[in-house]
Coordinates of N, CA and C in Angstrom, one line a residue:
M1 N 2.8 13.3 -4.6 CA 1.7 13.4 -5.5 C 0.4 13.2 -4.7
I2 N -0.6 14.0 -5.1 CA -1.9 13.9 -4.4 C -2.7 12.9 -5.3
I3 N -3.2 11.8 -4.7 CA -4.0 10.9 -5.5 C -5.3 10.6 -4.7
T4 N -6.4 10.9 -5.3 CA -7.7 10.8 -4.7 C -7.7 11.4 -3.3
G5 N -7.1 12.6 -3.2 CA -7.1 13.4 -2.0 C -6.1 12.9 -0.9
H6 N -5.2 12.0 -1.2 CA -4.2 11.5 -0.3 C -2.8 11.8 -0.9
T7 N -1.9 12.1 0.0 CA -0.5 12.3 -0.4 C 0.1 10.9 -0.5
V8 N 0.7 10.6 -1.7 CA 1.5 9.4 -1.9 C 2.9 9.8 -2.3
R9 N 3.8 9.3 -1.5 CA 5.2 9.7 -1.7 C 6.0 8.6 -2.5
G10 N 7.1 9.0 -3.0 CA 7.9 8.0 -3.7 C 8.0 8.3 -5.2
A11 N 8.4 7.3 -5.9 CA 8.6 7.4 -7.4 C 7.3 7.2 -8.1
V12 N 6.3 7.9 -7.8 CA 4.9 7.8 -8.4 C 5.0 8.3 -9.8
I13 N 4.4 7.5 -10.7 CA 4.4 7.9 -12.1 C 3.0 8.2 -12.7
D14 N 1.9 7.8 -12.0 CA 0.6 8.2 -12.5 C -0.4 8.4 -11.3
D15 N -1.6 8.7 -11.7 CA -2.6 9.1 -10.7 C -3.4 7.9 -10.1
E16 N -2.9 6.7 -10.3 CA -3.4 5.5 -9.7 C -2.4 4.8 -8.8
T17 N -1.4 5.5 -8.4 CA -0.3 5.0 -7.5 C 0.8 4.1 -8.1
R18 N 0.8 4.0 -9.4 CA 1.8 3.2 -10.0 C 3.2 3.9 -9.8
C19 N 4.2 3.2 -9.7 CA 5.5 3.8 -9.5 C 6.5 3.2 -10.5
T20 N 7.8 3.7 -10.4 CA 8.8 3.3 -11.3 C 9.2 1.8 -11.1
H21 N 8.9 1.3 -9.9 CA 9.2 -0.1 -9.6 C 8.1 -1.1 -10.0
Y22 N 6.9 -0.7 -9.8 CA 5.7 -1.5 -10.1 C 4.7 -0.7 -10.9
H23 N 4.5 -1.0 -12.1 CA 3.6 -0.1 -13.0 C 2.8 -0.9 -14.0
S24 N 2.4 -2.1 -13.6 CA 1.5 -2.8 -14.5 C 0.1 -2.3 -14.3
E25 N -0.8 -2.7 -15.2 CA -2.2 -2.2 -15.1 C -2.8 -2.4 -13.7
I26 N -2.5 -3.5 -13.0 CA -3.1 -3.9 -11.8 C -2.3 -3.4 -10.5
D27 N -1.2 -2.7 -10.8 CA -0.5 -2.1 -9.7 C -1.1 -0.7 -9.3
R28 N -2.1 -0.8 -8.4 CA -2.9 0.4 -8.2 C -3.2 0.6 -6.7
I29 N -2.3 0.2 -5.8 CA -2.5 0.5 -4.4 C -1.3 1.2 -3.9
A30 N -1.5 1.9 -2.8 CA -0.4 2.5 -2.0 C -0.6 1.9 -0.6
I31 N 0.5 1.8 0.1 CA 0.5 1.2 1.5 C 1.0 2.3 2.4
K32 N 0.2 2.5 3.5 CA 0.6 3.4 4.5 C 1.6 2.7 5.4
F33 N 2.8 3.1 5.5 CA 3.8 2.5 6.3 C 3.6 2.8 7.7
Y34 N 3.6 1.7 8.5 CA 3.3 1.8 10.0 C 4.4 2.7 10.7
C35 N 5.6 2.6 10.2 CA 6.7 3.4 10.9 C 6.5 4.9 10.7
C36 N 6.0 5.4 9.6 CA 6.0 6.8 9.4 C 4.6 7.4 9.0
D37 N 3.6 6.5 9.0 CA 2.2 6.9 8.7 C 2.1 7.7 7.4
M38 N 2.9 7.3 6.4 CA 2.8 7.9 5.1 C 2.6 6.8 4.0
Y39 N 1.8 7.2 3.0 CA 1.6 6.3 1.9 C 2.7 6.3 0.9
F40 N 3.1 5.0 0.4 CA 4.1 4.8 -0.6 C 3.5 3.7 -1.5
P41 N 3.8 3.7 -2.8 CA 3.4 2.7 -3.7 C 4.0 1.3 -3.4
C42 N 5.2 1.3 -2.9 CA 5.9 0.0 -2.6 C 7.0 0.2 -1.6
Y43 N 7.5 -1.0 -1.2 CA 8.6 -0.9 -0.2 C 9.9 -0.3 -0.8
E44 N 10.1 -0.4 -2.1 CA 11.3 0.2 -2.7 C 11.2 1.7 -2.7
C45 N 10.0 2.3 -2.9 CA 9.8 3.7 -2.8 C 10.0 4.2 -1.4
H46 N 9.6 3.4 -0.4 CA 9.8 3.7 1.0 C 11.3 3.7 1.3
E47 N 12.0 2.7 0.8 CA 13.5 2.6 1.0 C 14.2 3.8 0.5
E48 N 13.7 4.3 -0.7 CA 14.4 5.5 -1.3 C 14.0 6.8 -0.7
N49 N 12.7 6.9 -0.3 CA 12.2 8.2 0.1 C 11.5 8.3 1.5
G50 N 11.6 7.2 2.2 CA 10.9 7.0 3.5 C 11.6 7.5 4.7
C51 N 11.2 6.9 5.8 CA 11.7 7.4 7.1 C 13.0 6.7 7.6
D52 N 13.6 5.8 6.9 CA 14.8 5.1 7.2 C 14.6 4.2 8.5
N53 N 13.4 3.9 8.9 CA 13.2 3.1 10.1 C 12.0 2.2 9.8
P54 N 12.1 1.3 8.8 CA 10.9 0.5 8.4 C 10.4 -0.4 9.5
K55 N 9.1 -0.4 9.7 CA 8.4 -1.3 10.6 C 7.1 -1.8 10.0
V56 N 6.8 -3.1 10.3 CA 5.6 -3.7 9.7 C 4.4 -3.4 10.6
W57 N 3.2 -3.5 10.0 CA 2.0 -3.4 10.8 C 1.9 -4.6 11.7
P58 N 1.7 -4.3 13.0 CA 1.5 -5.4 14.0 C 0.1 -5.9 13.9
K59 N -0.1 -7.2 14.2 CA -1.4 -7.9 14.0 C -2.5 -7.1 14.8
E60 N -2.1 -6.6 16.0 CA -3.2 -6.0 16.8 C -3.7 -4.6 16.2
K61 N -3.0 -4.2 15.1 CA -3.4 -2.9 14.4 C -4.0 -3.2 13.0
F62 N -4.3 -4.5 12.7 CA -4.9 -4.8 11.4 C -6.2 -4.2 11.1
D63 N -6.9 -3.6 12.1 CA -8.2 -3.0 11.9 C -8.0 -1.5 11.5
E64 N -6.8 -1.0 11.3 CA -6.6 0.3 10.9 C -6.4 0.5 9.4
K65 N -6.9 1.6 8.9 CA -6.8 1.8 7.5 C -5.3 2.0 7.1
A66 N -4.9 1.2 6.1 CA -3.5 1.2 5.7 C -3.2 1.0 4.2
I67 N -4.3 0.8 3.4 CA -4.2 0.5 2.0 C -5.1 1.5 1.2
L68 N -4.5 2.1 0.2 CA -5.3 3.1 -0.6 C -5.5 2.5 -2.0
C69 N -6.7 2.4 -2.4 CA -7.0 2.1 -3.8 C -6.7 3.3 -4.7
G70 N -5.8 3.1 -5.6 CA -5.5 4.2 -6.5 C -6.6 4.6 -7.5
T71 N -7.5 3.7 -7.7 CA -8.6 4.0 -8.6 C -9.7 4.9 -8.0
C72 N -10.2 4.5 -6.9 CA -11.3 5.2 -6.3 C -11.0 5.9 -5.0
G73 N -9.8 5.7 -4.4 CA -9.5 6.4 -3.2 C -10.0 5.7 -1.9
H74 N -10.6 4.6 -2.0 CA -11.1 3.9 -0.8 C -9.9 3.4 0.0
E75 N -10.0 3.6 1.3 CA -9.0 3.1 2.2 C -9.4 1.8 2.9
L76 N -8.6 0.8 2.8 CA -8.9 -0.5 3.4 C -8.1 -0.7 4.6
T77 N -8.7 -1.4 5.6 CA -7.9 -1.8 6.7 C -6.9 -2.9 6.3
V78 N -5.9 -3.2 7.1 CA -5.0 -4.3 6.7 C -5.8 -5.6 6.6
S79 N -6.7 -5.8 7.5 CA -7.6 -7.1 7.4 C -8.4 -7.1 6.1
E80 N -9.0 -6.0 5.8 CA -9.8 -5.9 4.6 C -9.0 -6.2 3.4
Y81 N -7.8 -5.6 3.3 CA -6.9 -5.9 2.2 C -6.5 -7.3 2.1
L82 N -6.1 -7.9 3.2 CA -5.6 -9.3 3.2 C -6.7 -10.3 2.8
D83 N -8.0 -9.9 3.0 CA -9.1 -10.7 2.7 C -9.8 -10.3 1.4
C84 N -9.4 -9.3 0.7 CA -10.1 -8.8 -0.5 C -10.0 -9.6 -1.8
K85 N -9.1 -10.6 -1.8 CA -9.0 -11.4 -3.0 C -8.5 -10.6 -4.2
S86 N -7.6 -9.6 -3.9 CA -7.0 -8.8 -4.9 C -8.0 -8.0 -5.8
E87 N -9.0 -7.4 -5.1 CA -9.9 -6.6 -5.7 C -10.5 -5.5 -4.7
C88 N -10.6 -4.3 -5.1 CA -11.1 -3.3 -4.3 C -12.6 -3.6 -3.9
P89 N -12.9 -3.6 -2.6 CA -14.3 -3.8 -2.2 C -15.2 -2.7 -2.6
A90 N -14.7 -1.5 -2.9 CA -15.6 -0.4 -3.2 C -15.8 -0.2 -4.7
C91 N -14.8 -0.4 -5.5 CA -15.0 -0.2 -7.0 C -14.7 -1.4 -7.8
S92 N -14.2 -2.5 -7.2 CA -13.9 -3.7 -7.9 C -12.7 -3.7 -8.8
A93 N -11.9 -2.6 -8.7 CA -10.6 -2.6 -9.5 C -9.7 -3.7 -9.0
A94 N -9.1 -4.3 -10.0 CA -8.2 -5.4 -9.7 C -6.9 -4.9 -9.1
F95 N -6.4 -5.6 -8.0 CA -5.1 -5.3 -7.4 C -4.1 -6.5 -7.8
N96 N -2.9 -6.2 -7.8 CA -1.9 -7.2 -8.2 C -1.8 -8.3 -7.1
P97 N -2.1 -9.5 -7.4 CA -2.0 -10.6 -6.4 C -0.6 -10.9 -6.1
G98 N 0.4 -10.5 -6.9 CA 1.8 -10.7 -6.7 C 2.3 -10.0 -5.5
C99 N 1.6 -8.9 -5.0 CA 2.0 -8.2 -3.8 C 2.0 -9.1 -2.6
G100 N 1.3 -10.2 -2.6 CA 1.3 -11.1 -1.5 C 2.7 -11.7 -1.2
S101 N 3.5 -11.7 -2.2 CA 4.9 -12.2 -2.0 C 5.8 -11.3 -1.2
H102 N 5.3 -10.0 -1.0 CA 6.0 -9.0 -0.2 C 5.3 -8.7 1.1
R103 N 4.4 -9.6 1.4 CA 3.6 -9.3 2.6 C 4.4 -9.1 3.9
N104 N 5.5 -9.9 4.0 CA 6.4 -9.8 5.2 C 7.1 -8.4 5.3
L105 N 7.1 -7.6 4.2 CA 7.7 -6.3 4.3 C 6.7 -5.2 4.8
Y106 N 5.5 -5.6 4.9 CA 4.4 -4.6 5.3 C 3.7 -5.0 6.6
F107 N 3.4 -6.3 6.7 CA 2.5 -6.8 7.8 C 3.2 -8.0 8.6
E108 N 2.9 -7.9 9.9 CA 3.4 -9.0 10.7 C 2.7 -10.3 10.4
S109 N 3.4 -11.4 10.5 CA 2.8 -12.7 10.1 C 2.0 -13.3 11.2

């Protein structure tokens, strides 16, 4: 699916990146997976439709754009996302703070 000019793969169900796994009002980001350089709404979508070789973003690459706001299309670096306090810095749309519990699936500690 094309969302704000970006291809988002997986079980996407709306134009703000919500998927069949995570679809609350505040589930509105997609993560560019380091292993395949493709956006997915969540790790489960990547497991189902991704590259079969999951790798997390290494710390030395945290300055690269890896998060897509499904509301406005702003791309955040990993560092910006980790520091954003669950809100898009461009449009102030709320992000799901619960995503932090999956941090280890996306980013190096």
